[in-house]
Amino acid sequence: MSDDAASKPFPWADQWPEITDARVRAAFARVPRTAFIAPELERYAGQDAPLPIGEGQTISQPFVVALMVQMLALQPGARVLEVGTGSGYETAILCEMTRVADEPAGAAVYSIERYPSLAERSAQALAAQGYAPHLRVGDGAAGWPEAAPFDAIIVSAAAAHVPRPLCEQLADGGRMVLPVGEHEGDQDLWIVSKSHGRLHFERNGGVRFVPLVSPVLDDPAQWAEEF
Ligand code: SAH
């Protein structure tokens, strides 16, 4: 990535001392948030806050997206699964972070959304910005087994449990970042890493996300038992 992109300003550049990864900052400089929200909300796009996107869902707060993406330590070409496409904004950031020269941006990005209406709108917005991730409507808590294993998994909706299928689909050496906690209750960001086939859980700061809605979570056998 050129120095130009890394030094280009973005709305929250001065407000994010915690985001030290130049590649993350460059990705936020490249992706216009306005392209992923309704025209009537465009004037709020520069606020570092969540905004409604329909179906009772929200586009995440940019700082939280930046923090989660930084925690993933993504390298170009990394294979990434995103659960909860929503607006597609974070998906676009993932496409930038994993971009490899001469390949369409998003070739190794997989994203799942449960609402068809949101999936359709985000697909259009992503295509309009030149991104080509793999998109699917379905239950992201079940993962995307045919495309596994993933070097990184990012979950944009909170659940009280860590879905076991996602742990299973994490590559050795891979990392998953997800909010864990009750809806409307305390939630924390967790980093789950896998090495030599074993999972390691690390808790980070408090967050507030919309719920991850999935039958997978109704079955205790589908919860990561180490958690
Ligand atoms: N990163 C997105 C976040 C959107 S909010 C953005 O910034 O726009 C979280 C999204 O997760 C919502 O769109 C919600 O519909 C979706 N979601 C919730 N449970 C899900 C599940 N089990 N599978 C896939 N998507 C889910």
PDB file of C-alpha atoms and ligand atoms in Angstrom:
ATOM      1  CA  MET A   1       0.000   0.000   0.000  1.00  0.00           C
ATOM      2  CA  SER A   2       1.339   3.440  -0.873  1.00  0.00           C
ATOM      3  CA  ASP A   3       2.348   6.010   1.726  1.00  0.00           C
ATOM      4  CA  ASP A   4      -0.273   8.270   0.154  1.00  0.00           C
ATOM      5  CA  ALA A   5      -3.101   6.077   1.344  1.00  0.00           C
ATOM      6  CA  ALA A   6      -1.597   5.742   4.807  1.00  0.00           C
ATOM      7  CA  SER A   7      -1.277   9.491   5.240  1.00  0.00           C
ATOM      8  CA  LYS A   8      -4.646  10.405   3.700  1.00  0.00           C
ATOM      9  CA  PRO A   9      -6.937  11.737   6.415  1.00  0.00           C
ATOM     10  CA  PHE A  10     -10.224  10.131   7.414  1.00  0.00           C
ATOM     11  CA  PRO A  11     -12.907  11.621   9.672  1.00  0.00           C
ATOM     12  CA  TRP A  12     -11.750   9.997  12.906  1.00  0.00           C
ATOM     13  CA  ALA A  13      -7.983  10.084  12.346  1.00  0.00           C
ATOM     14  CA  ASP A  14      -7.320  12.378  15.314  1.00  0.00           C
ATOM     15  CA  GLN A  15      -9.711  10.574  17.639  1.00  0.00           C
ATOM     16  CA  TRP A  16      -8.144   7.135  17.410  1.00  0.00           C
ATOM     17  CA  PRO A  17      -4.771   7.023  19.204  1.00  0.00           C
ATOM     18  CA  GLU A  18      -5.457   3.331  19.950  1.00  0.00           C
ATOM     19  CA  ILE A  19      -5.446   2.480  16.253  1.00  0.00           C
ATOM     20  CA  THR A  20      -1.726   2.310  15.609  1.00  0.00           C
ATOM     21  CA  ASP A  21      -1.721  -0.089  12.647  1.00  0.00           C
ATOM     22  CA  ALA A  22      -1.035   2.066   9.564  1.00  0.00           C
ATOM     23  CA  ARG A  23      -2.750  -0.474   7.305  1.00  0.00           C
ATOM     24  CA  VAL A  24      -5.967  -0.217   9.336  1.00  0.00           C
ATOM     25  CA  ARG A  25      -5.832   3.589   9.175  1.00  0.00           C
ATOM     26  CA  ALA A  26      -5.214   3.414   5.413  1.00  0.00           C
ATOM     27  CA  ALA A  27      -8.214   1.125   4.929  1.00  0.00           C
ATOM     28  CA  PHE A  28     -10.456   3.615   6.756  1.00  0.00           C
ATOM     29  CA  ALA A  29      -9.091   6.406   4.566  1.00  0.00           C
ATOM     30  CA  ARG A  30     -10.058   4.492   1.443  1.00  0.00           C
ATOM     31  CA  VAL A  31     -13.589   3.318   2.211  1.00  0.00           C
ATOM     32  CA  PRO A  32     -16.336   5.987   2.105  1.00  0.00           C
ATOM     33  CA  ARG A  33     -18.855   5.248   4.889  1.00  0.00           C
ATOM     34  CA  THR A  34     -21.513   7.277   3.024  1.00  0.00           C
ATOM     35  CA  ALA A  35     -21.654   4.537   0.367  1.00  0.00           C
ATOM     36  CA  PHE A  36     -23.010   2.072   2.958  1.00  0.00           C
ATOM     37  CA  ILE A  37     -25.819   4.079   4.577  1.00  0.00           C
ATOM     38  CA  ALA A  38     -29.148   5.500   3.391  1.00  0.00           C
ATOM     39  CA  PRO A  39     -28.920   8.887   1.596  1.00  0.00           C
ATOM     40  CA  GLU A  40     -31.001  10.608   4.298  1.00  0.00           C
ATOM     41  CA  LEU A  41     -28.424   9.646   6.941  1.00  0.00           C
ATOM     42  CA  GLU A  42     -25.400  10.713   4.878  1.00  0.00           C
ATOM     43  CA  ARG A  43     -24.846  13.843   6.929  1.00  0.00           C
ATOM     44  CA  TYR A  44     -24.238  11.664   9.984  1.00  0.00           C
ATOM     45  CA  ALA A  45     -21.741   9.380   8.240  1.00  0.00           C
ATOM     46  CA  GLY A  46     -18.763  11.262   9.689  1.00  0.00           C
ATOM     47  CA  GLN A  47     -19.889  10.708  13.265  1.00  0.00           C
ATOM     48  CA  ASP A  48     -18.032   7.956  15.095  1.00  0.00           C
ATOM     49  CA  ALA A  49     -21.316   6.321  16.110  1.00  0.00           C
ATOM     50  CA  PRO A  50     -23.634   3.512  15.023  1.00  0.00           C
ATOM     51  CA  LEU A  51     -26.510   4.396  12.655  1.00  0.00           C
ATOM     52  CA  PRO A  52     -29.704   2.533  11.682  1.00  0.00           C
ATOM     53  CA  ILE A  53     -29.561   0.448   8.477  1.00  0.00           C
ATOM     54  CA  GLY A  54     -33.045  -1.131   8.537  1.00  0.00           C
ATOM     55  CA  GLU A  55     -34.504  -4.329  10.051  1.00  0.00           C
ATOM     56  CA  GLY A  56     -33.696  -2.907  13.507  1.00  0.00           C
ATOM     57  CA  GLN A  57     -29.957  -3.319  12.810  1.00  0.00           C
ATOM     58  CA  THR A  58     -27.121  -0.793  12.853  1.00  0.00           C
ATOM     59  CA  ILE A  59     -23.918  -0.031  10.990  1.00  0.00           C
ATOM     60  CA  SER A  60     -21.286  -0.435  13.705  1.00  0.00           C
ATOM     61  CA  GLN A  61     -19.388   2.429  15.298  1.00  0.00           C
ATOM     62  CA  PRO A  62     -16.293   2.937  13.098  1.00  0.00           C
ATOM     63  CA  PHE A  63     -13.925   2.920  16.081  1.00  0.00           C
ATOM     64  CA  VAL A  64     -15.187  -0.488  17.199  1.00  0.00           C
ATOM     65  CA  VAL A  65     -14.750  -1.842  13.660  1.00  0.00           C
ATOM     66  CA  ALA A  66     -11.204  -0.432  13.604  1.00  0.00           C
ATOM     67  CA  LEU A  67     -10.404  -1.986  16.972  1.00  0.00           C
ATOM     68  CA  MET A  68     -11.726  -5.412  15.980  1.00  0.00           C
ATOM     69  CA  VAL A  69      -9.980  -5.351  12.606  1.00  0.00           C
ATOM     70  CA  GLN A  70      -6.703  -4.302  14.266  1.00  0.00           C
ATOM     71  CA  MET A  71      -7.050  -7.223  16.712  1.00  0.00           C
ATOM     72  CA  LEU A  72      -7.280  -9.635  13.761  1.00  0.00           C
ATOM     73  CA  ALA A  73      -3.798  -8.597  12.541  1.00  0.00           C
ATOM     74  CA  LEU A  74      -4.836  -9.269   8.940  1.00  0.00           C
ATOM     75  CA  GLN A  75      -2.254  -9.787   6.247  1.00  0.00           C
ATOM     76  CA  PRO A  76      -2.807  -9.407   2.484  1.00  0.00           C
ATOM     77  CA  GLY A  77      -4.311 -12.607   1.114  1.00  0.00           C
ATOM     78  CA  ALA A  78      -5.676 -13.748   4.489  1.00  0.00           C
ATOM     79  CA  ARG A  79      -8.906 -15.757   4.314  1.00  0.00           C
ATOM     80  CA  VAL A  80     -11.567 -14.010   6.400  1.00  0.00           C
ATOM     81  CA  LEU A  81     -15.087 -14.864   7.522  1.00  0.00           C
ATOM     82  CA  GLU A  82     -17.407 -12.065   8.657  1.00  0.00           C
ATOM     83  CA  VAL A  83     -20.633 -12.910  10.502  1.00  0.00           C
ATOM     84  CA  GLY A  84     -23.210 -10.125  10.121  1.00  0.00           C
ATOM     85  CA  THR A  85     -22.580  -8.265   6.841  1.00  0.00           C
ATOM     86  CA  GLY A  86     -25.119  -5.587   7.780  1.00  0.00           C
ATOM     87  CA  SER A  87     -24.328  -2.486   5.726  1.00  0.00           C
ATOM     88  CA  GLY A  88     -21.219  -3.995   4.113  1.00  0.00           C
ATOM     89  CA  TYR A  89     -18.972  -1.222   5.473  1.00  0.00           C
ATOM     90  CA  GLU A  90     -16.838  -3.511   7.622  1.00  0.00           C
ATOM     91  CA  THR A  91     -16.792  -5.999   4.729  1.00  0.00           C
ATOM     92  CA  ALA A  92     -15.235  -3.282   2.547  1.00  0.00           C
ATOM     93  CA  ILE A  93     -12.598  -2.609   5.216  1.00  0.00           C
ATOM     94  CA  LEU A  94     -11.811  -6.352   5.271  1.00  0.00           C
ATOM     95  CA  CYS A  95     -11.511  -6.335   1.465  1.00  0.00           C
ATOM     96  CA  GLU A  96      -8.957  -3.492   1.727  1.00  0.00           C
ATOM     97  CA  MET A  97      -6.982  -5.207   4.488  1.00  0.00           C
ATOM     98  CA  THR A  98      -6.661  -8.478   2.574  1.00  0.00           C
ATOM     99  CA  ARG A  99      -6.228  -6.966  -0.895  1.00  0.00           C
ATOM    100  CA  VAL A 100      -3.590  -8.646  -3.070  1.00  0.00           C
ATOM    101  CA  ALA A 101      -2.255  -6.981  -6.238  1.00  0.00           C
ATOM    102  CA  ASP A 102      -3.875  -8.267  -9.470  1.00  0.00           C
ATOM    103  CA  GLU A 103      -6.759  -9.935  -7.646  1.00  0.00           C
ATOM    104  CA  PRO A 104     -10.231  -8.506  -7.119  1.00  0.00           C
ATOM    105  CA  ALA A 105     -10.414  -6.988  -3.619  1.00  0.00           C
ATOM    106  CA  GLY A 106     -12.412  -9.409  -1.492  1.00  0.00           C
ATOM    107  CA  ALA A 107     -11.406 -12.637  -3.274  1.00  0.00           C
ATOM    108  CA  ALA A 108     -10.665 -14.225   0.137  1.00  0.00           C
ATOM    109  CA  VAL A 109     -13.414 -12.455   2.130  1.00  0.00           C
ATOM    110  CA  TYR A 110     -16.575 -14.403   3.036  1.00  0.00           C
ATOM    111  CA  SER A 111     -19.513 -12.666   4.723  1.00  0.00           C
ATOM    112  CA  ILE A 112     -22.889 -13.949   5.954  1.00  0.00           C
ATOM    113  CA  GLU A 113     -26.041 -11.939   6.756  1.00  0.00           C
ATOM    114  CA  ARG A 114     -29.356 -13.306   8.017  1.00  0.00           C
ATOM    115  CA  TYR A 115     -31.617 -10.573   6.559  1.00  0.00           C
ATOM    116  CA  PRO A 116     -32.016 -10.916   2.770  1.00  0.00           C
ATOM    117  CA  SER A 117     -32.888  -7.199   2.447  1.00  0.00           C
ATOM    118  CA  LEU A 118     -29.641  -6.109   4.139  1.00  0.00           C
ATOM    119  CA  ALA A 119     -27.627  -8.689   2.201  1.00  0.00           C
ATOM    120  CA  GLU A 120     -28.993  -7.365  -1.075  1.00  0.00           C
ATOM    121  CA  ARG A 121     -28.310  -3.739  -0.262  1.00  0.00           C
ATOM    122  CA  SER A 122     -24.791  -4.419   0.990  1.00  0.00           C
ATOM    123  CA  ALA A 123     -24.034  -6.527  -2.104  1.00  0.00           C
ATOM    124  CA  GLN A 124     -24.966  -3.562  -4.303  1.00  0.00           C
ATOM    125  CA  ALA A 125     -22.962  -1.074  -2.246  1.00  0.00           C
ATOM    126  CA  LEU A 126     -19.879  -3.318  -2.217  1.00  0.00           C
ATOM    127  CA  ALA A 127     -20.049  -3.920  -5.979  1.00  0.00           C
ATOM    128  CA  ALA A 128     -20.482  -0.184  -6.606  1.00  0.00           C
ATOM    129  CA  GLN A 129     -17.241   0.434  -4.677  1.00  0.00           C
ATOM    130  CA  GLY A 130     -15.405  -2.245  -6.678  1.00  0.00           C
ATOM    131  CA  TYR A 131     -15.296  -4.924  -3.968  1.00  0.00           C
ATOM    132  CA  ALA A 132     -15.989  -8.570  -4.765  1.00  0.00           C
ATOM    133  CA  PRO A 133     -16.319 -10.548  -1.507  1.00  0.00           C
ATOM    134  CA  HIS A 134     -18.270 -13.812  -1.309  1.00  0.00           C
ATOM    135  CA  LEU A 135     -21.677 -13.058   0.213  1.00  0.00           C
ATOM    136  CA  ARG A 136     -24.337 -15.393   1.526  1.00  0.00           C
ATOM    137  CA  VAL A 137     -27.720 -15.110   3.242  1.00  0.00           C
ATOM    138  CA  GLY A 138     -27.914 -17.479   6.202  1.00  0.00           C
ATOM    139  CA  ASP A 139     -26.927 -18.245   9.749  1.00  0.00           C
ATOM    140  CA  GLY A 140     -23.383 -17.064  10.297  1.00  0.00           C
ATOM    141  CA  ALA A 141     -23.102 -18.875  13.634  1.00  0.00           C
ATOM    142  CA  ALA A 142     -22.888 -22.072  11.586  1.00  0.00           C
ATOM    143  CA  GLY A 143     -19.982 -20.562   9.661  1.00  0.00           C
ATOM    144  CA  TRP A 144     -19.168 -21.288   6.009  1.00  0.00           C
ATOM    145  CA  PRO A 145     -17.767 -24.852   6.146  1.00  0.00           C
ATOM    146  CA  GLU A 146     -16.980 -25.174   2.427  1.00  0.00           C
ATOM    147  CA  ALA A 147     -14.680 -22.139   2.558  1.00  0.00           C
ATOM    148  CA  ALA A 148     -13.003 -23.041   5.889  1.00  0.00           C
ATOM    149  CA  PRO A 149     -10.485 -22.899   7.458  1.00  0.00           C
ATOM    150  CA  PHE A 150     -10.259 -19.149   7.969  1.00  0.00           C
ATOM    151  CA  ASP A 151      -7.203 -17.194   9.083  1.00  0.00           C
ATOM    152  CA  ALA A 152      -9.541 -14.700  10.694  1.00  0.00           C
ATOM    153  CA  ILE A 153     -13.178 -14.595  11.786  1.00  0.00           C
ATOM    154  CA  ILE A 154     -14.993 -11.423  12.846  1.00  0.00           C
ATOM    155  CA  VAL A 155     -18.461 -11.528  14.397  1.00  0.00           C
ATOM    156  CA  SER A 156     -20.483  -8.294  14.357  1.00  0.00           C
ATOM    157  CA  ALA A 157     -23.333  -9.371  16.634  1.00  0.00           C
ATOM    158  CA  ALA A 158     -23.200 -10.480  20.259  1.00  0.00           C
ATOM    159  CA  ALA A 159     -24.174 -13.800  21.837  1.00  0.00           C
ATOM    160  CA  ALA A 160     -23.864 -15.216  25.332  1.00  0.00           C
ATOM    161  CA  HIS A 161     -21.848 -18.134  23.946  1.00  0.00           C
ATOM    162  CA  VAL A 162     -19.083 -18.676  21.427  1.00  0.00           C
ATOM    163  CA  PRO A 163     -20.473 -20.769  18.547  1.00  0.00           C
ATOM    164  CA  ARG A 164     -18.468 -23.977  18.300  1.00  0.00           C
ATOM    165  CA  PRO A 165     -18.713 -24.194  14.484  1.00  0.00           C
ATOM    166  CA  LEU A 166     -16.765 -20.934  14.237  1.00  0.00           C
ATOM    167  CA  CYS A 167     -14.014 -22.290  16.516  1.00  0.00           C
ATOM    168  CA  GLU A 168     -13.829 -25.393  14.354  1.00  0.00           C
ATOM    169  CA  GLN A 169     -13.533 -23.337  11.181  1.00  0.00           C
ATOM    170  CA  LEU A 170     -10.641 -21.264  12.515  1.00  0.00           C
ATOM    171  CA  ALA A 171      -7.293 -22.190  10.940  1.00  0.00           C
ATOM    172  CA  ASP A 172      -4.385 -23.141  13.136  1.00  0.00           C
ATOM    173  CA  GLY A 173      -2.600 -19.871  13.841  1.00  0.00           C
ATOM    174  CA  GLY A 174      -5.865 -18.038  13.164  1.00  0.00           C
ATOM    175  CA  ARG A 175      -7.753 -15.467  15.222  1.00  0.00           C
ATOM    176  CA  MET A 176     -11.408 -14.720  15.844  1.00  0.00           C
ATOM    177  CA  VAL A 177     -12.749 -11.500  17.367  1.00  0.00           C
ATOM    178  CA  LEU A 178     -16.291 -11.450  18.716  1.00  0.00           C
ATOM    179  CA  PRO A 179     -18.496  -9.675  21.251  1.00  0.00           C
ATOM    180  CA  VAL A 180     -19.746 -12.027  23.977  1.00  0.00           C
ATOM    181  CA  GLY A 181     -22.527 -11.245  26.444  1.00  0.00           C
ATOM    182  CA  GLU A 182     -26.257 -10.907  26.959  1.00  0.00           C
ATOM    183  CA  HIS A 183     -28.417  -8.672  24.769  1.00  0.00           C
ATOM    184  CA  GLU A 184     -28.754  -5.257  26.462  1.00  0.00           C
ATOM    185  CA  GLY A 185     -26.323  -6.531  29.119  1.00  0.00           C
ATOM    186  CA  ASP A 186     -22.589  -6.383  29.612  1.00  0.00           C
ATOM    187  CA  GLN A 187     -20.662  -7.516  26.575  1.00  0.00           C
ATOM    188  CA  ASP A 188     -16.925  -7.881  26.101  1.00  0.00           C
ATOM    189  CA  LEU A 189     -14.805  -8.285  23.017  1.00  0.00           C
ATOM    190  CA  TRP A 190     -12.973 -11.600  23.044  1.00  0.00           C
ATOM    191  CA  ILE A 191     -10.071 -12.726  20.928  1.00  0.00           C
ATOM    192  CA  VAL A 192     -10.061 -16.468  20.304  1.00  0.00           C
ATOM    193  CA  SER A 193      -6.841 -17.804  18.842  1.00  0.00           C
ATOM    194  CA  LYS A 194      -5.940 -21.325  17.804  1.00  0.00           C
ATOM    195  CA  SER A 195      -2.495 -22.809  17.995  1.00  0.00           C
ATOM    196  CA  HIS A 196      -1.489 -26.473  17.771  1.00  0.00           C
ATOM    197  CA  GLY A 197      -5.195 -27.278  17.638  1.00  0.00           C
ATOM    198  CA  ARG A 198      -5.921 -25.607  20.999  1.00  0.00           C
ATOM    199  CA  LEU A 199      -8.104 -22.575  21.601  1.00  0.00           C
ATOM    200  CA  HIS A 200      -6.983 -19.654  23.692  1.00  0.00           C
ATOM    201  CA  PHE A 201      -9.474 -17.007  24.926  1.00  0.00           C
ATOM    202  CA  GLU A 202      -8.496 -13.447  25.785  1.00  0.00           C
ATOM    203  CA  ARG A 203     -10.954 -10.846  27.062  1.00  0.00           C
ATOM    204  CA  ASN A 204     -10.810  -7.216  25.990  1.00  0.00           C
ATOM    205  CA  GLY A 205     -12.889  -4.126  26.770  1.00  0.00           C
ATOM    206  CA  GLY A 206     -16.647  -3.675  27.000  1.00  0.00           C
ATOM    207  CA  VAL A 207     -18.827  -3.113  23.913  1.00  0.00           C
ATOM    208  CA  ARG A 208     -22.501  -3.001  22.914  1.00  0.00           C
ATOM    209  CA  PHE A 209     -23.730  -4.926  19.841  1.00  0.00           C
ATOM    210  CA  VAL A 210     -27.042  -6.069  18.372  1.00  0.00           C
ATOM    211  CA  PRO A 211     -27.782  -9.758  19.140  1.00  0.00           C
ATOM    212  CA  LEU A 212     -26.482 -12.696  17.145  1.00  0.00           C
ATOM    213  CA  VAL A 213     -29.678 -14.597  16.361  1.00  0.00           C
ATOM    214  CA  SER A 214     -29.148 -18.290  15.697  1.00  0.00           C
ATOM    215  CA  PRO A 215     -30.620 -21.721  16.497  1.00  0.00           C
ATOM    216  CA  VAL A 216     -27.021 -22.906  16.857  1.00  0.00           C
ATOM    217  CA  LEU A 217     -26.928 -20.995  20.153  1.00  0.00           C
ATOM    218  CA  ASP A 218     -29.964 -22.841  21.553  1.00  0.00           C
ATOM    219  CA  ASP A 219     -27.997 -26.081  21.670  1.00  0.00           C
ATOM    220  CA  PRO A 220     -25.359 -26.268  24.424  1.00  0.00           C
ATOM    221  CA  ALA A 221     -23.548 -28.936  22.397  1.00  0.00           C
ATOM    222  CA  GLN A 222     -22.822 -26.164  19.896  1.00  0.00           C
ATOM    223  CA  TRP A 223     -21.081 -23.910  22.424  1.00  0.00           C
ATOM    224  CA  ALA A 224     -17.304 -23.850  22.591  1.00  0.00           C
ATOM    225  CA  GLU A 225     -16.713 -25.970  25.694  1.00  0.00           C
ATOM    226  CA  GLU A 226     -13.355 -24.453  26.559  1.00  0.00           C
ATOM    227  CA  PHE A 227     -14.898 -21.006  26.906  1.00  0.00           C
TER     228      PHE A 227
HETATM  229  N1  SAH B   1     -20.537  -4.939  10.465  1.00  0.00           N
HETATM  230  C1  SAH B   1     -21.917  -4.588  10.223  1.00  0.00           C
HETATM  231  C2  SAH B   1     -22.707  -4.867  11.482  1.00  0.00           C
HETATM  232  C3  SAH B   1     -24.152  -4.850  11.292  1.00  0.00           C
HETATM  233  S1  SAH B   1     -25.070  -5.207  12.780  1.00  0.00           S
HETATM  234  C4  SAH B   1     -21.984  -3.131   9.850  1.00  0.00           C
HETATM  235  O1  SAH B   1     -21.183  -2.352  10.366  1.00  0.00           O
HETATM  236  O2  SAH B   1     -22.859  -2.758   9.086  1.00  0.00           O
HETATM  237  C5  SAH B   1     -24.920  -6.978  12.869  1.00  0.00           C
HETATM  238  C6  SAH B   1     -25.544  -7.731  11.742  1.00  0.00           C
HETATM  239  O3  SAH B   1     -25.504  -9.106  12.113  1.00  0.00           O
HETATM  240  C7  SAH B   1     -26.997  -7.398  11.467  1.00  0.00           C
HETATM  241  O4  SAH B   1     -27.136  -7.046  10.131  1.00  0.00           O
HETATM  242  C8  SAH B   1     -27.737  -8.711  11.787  1.00  0.00           C
HETATM  243  O5  SAH B   1     -28.842  -8.937  10.951  1.00  0.00           O
HETATM  244  C9  SAH B   1     -26.646  -9.732  11.569  1.00  0.00           C
HETATM  245  N2  SAH B   1     -26.853 -11.035  12.237  1.00  0.00           N
HETATM  246  C10 SAH B   1     -27.348 -11.291  13.472  1.00  0.00           C
HETATM  247  N3  SAH B   1     -27.347 -12.621  13.706  1.00  0.00           N
HETATM  248  C11 SAH B   1     -26.832 -13.204  12.597  1.00  0.00           C
HETATM  249  C12 SAH B   1     -26.554 -14.571  12.226  1.00  0.00           C
HETATM  250  N4  SAH B   1     -26.812 -15.591  13.051  1.00  0.00           N
HETATM  251  N5  SAH B   1     -26.023 -14.796  11.002  1.00  0.00           N
HETATM  252  C13 SAH B   1     -25.746 -13.775  10.159  1.00  0.00           C
HETATM  253  N6  SAH B   1     -25.980 -12.473  10.437  1.00  0.00           N
HETATM  254  C14 SAH B   1     -26.512 -12.198  11.661  1.00  0.00           C
END
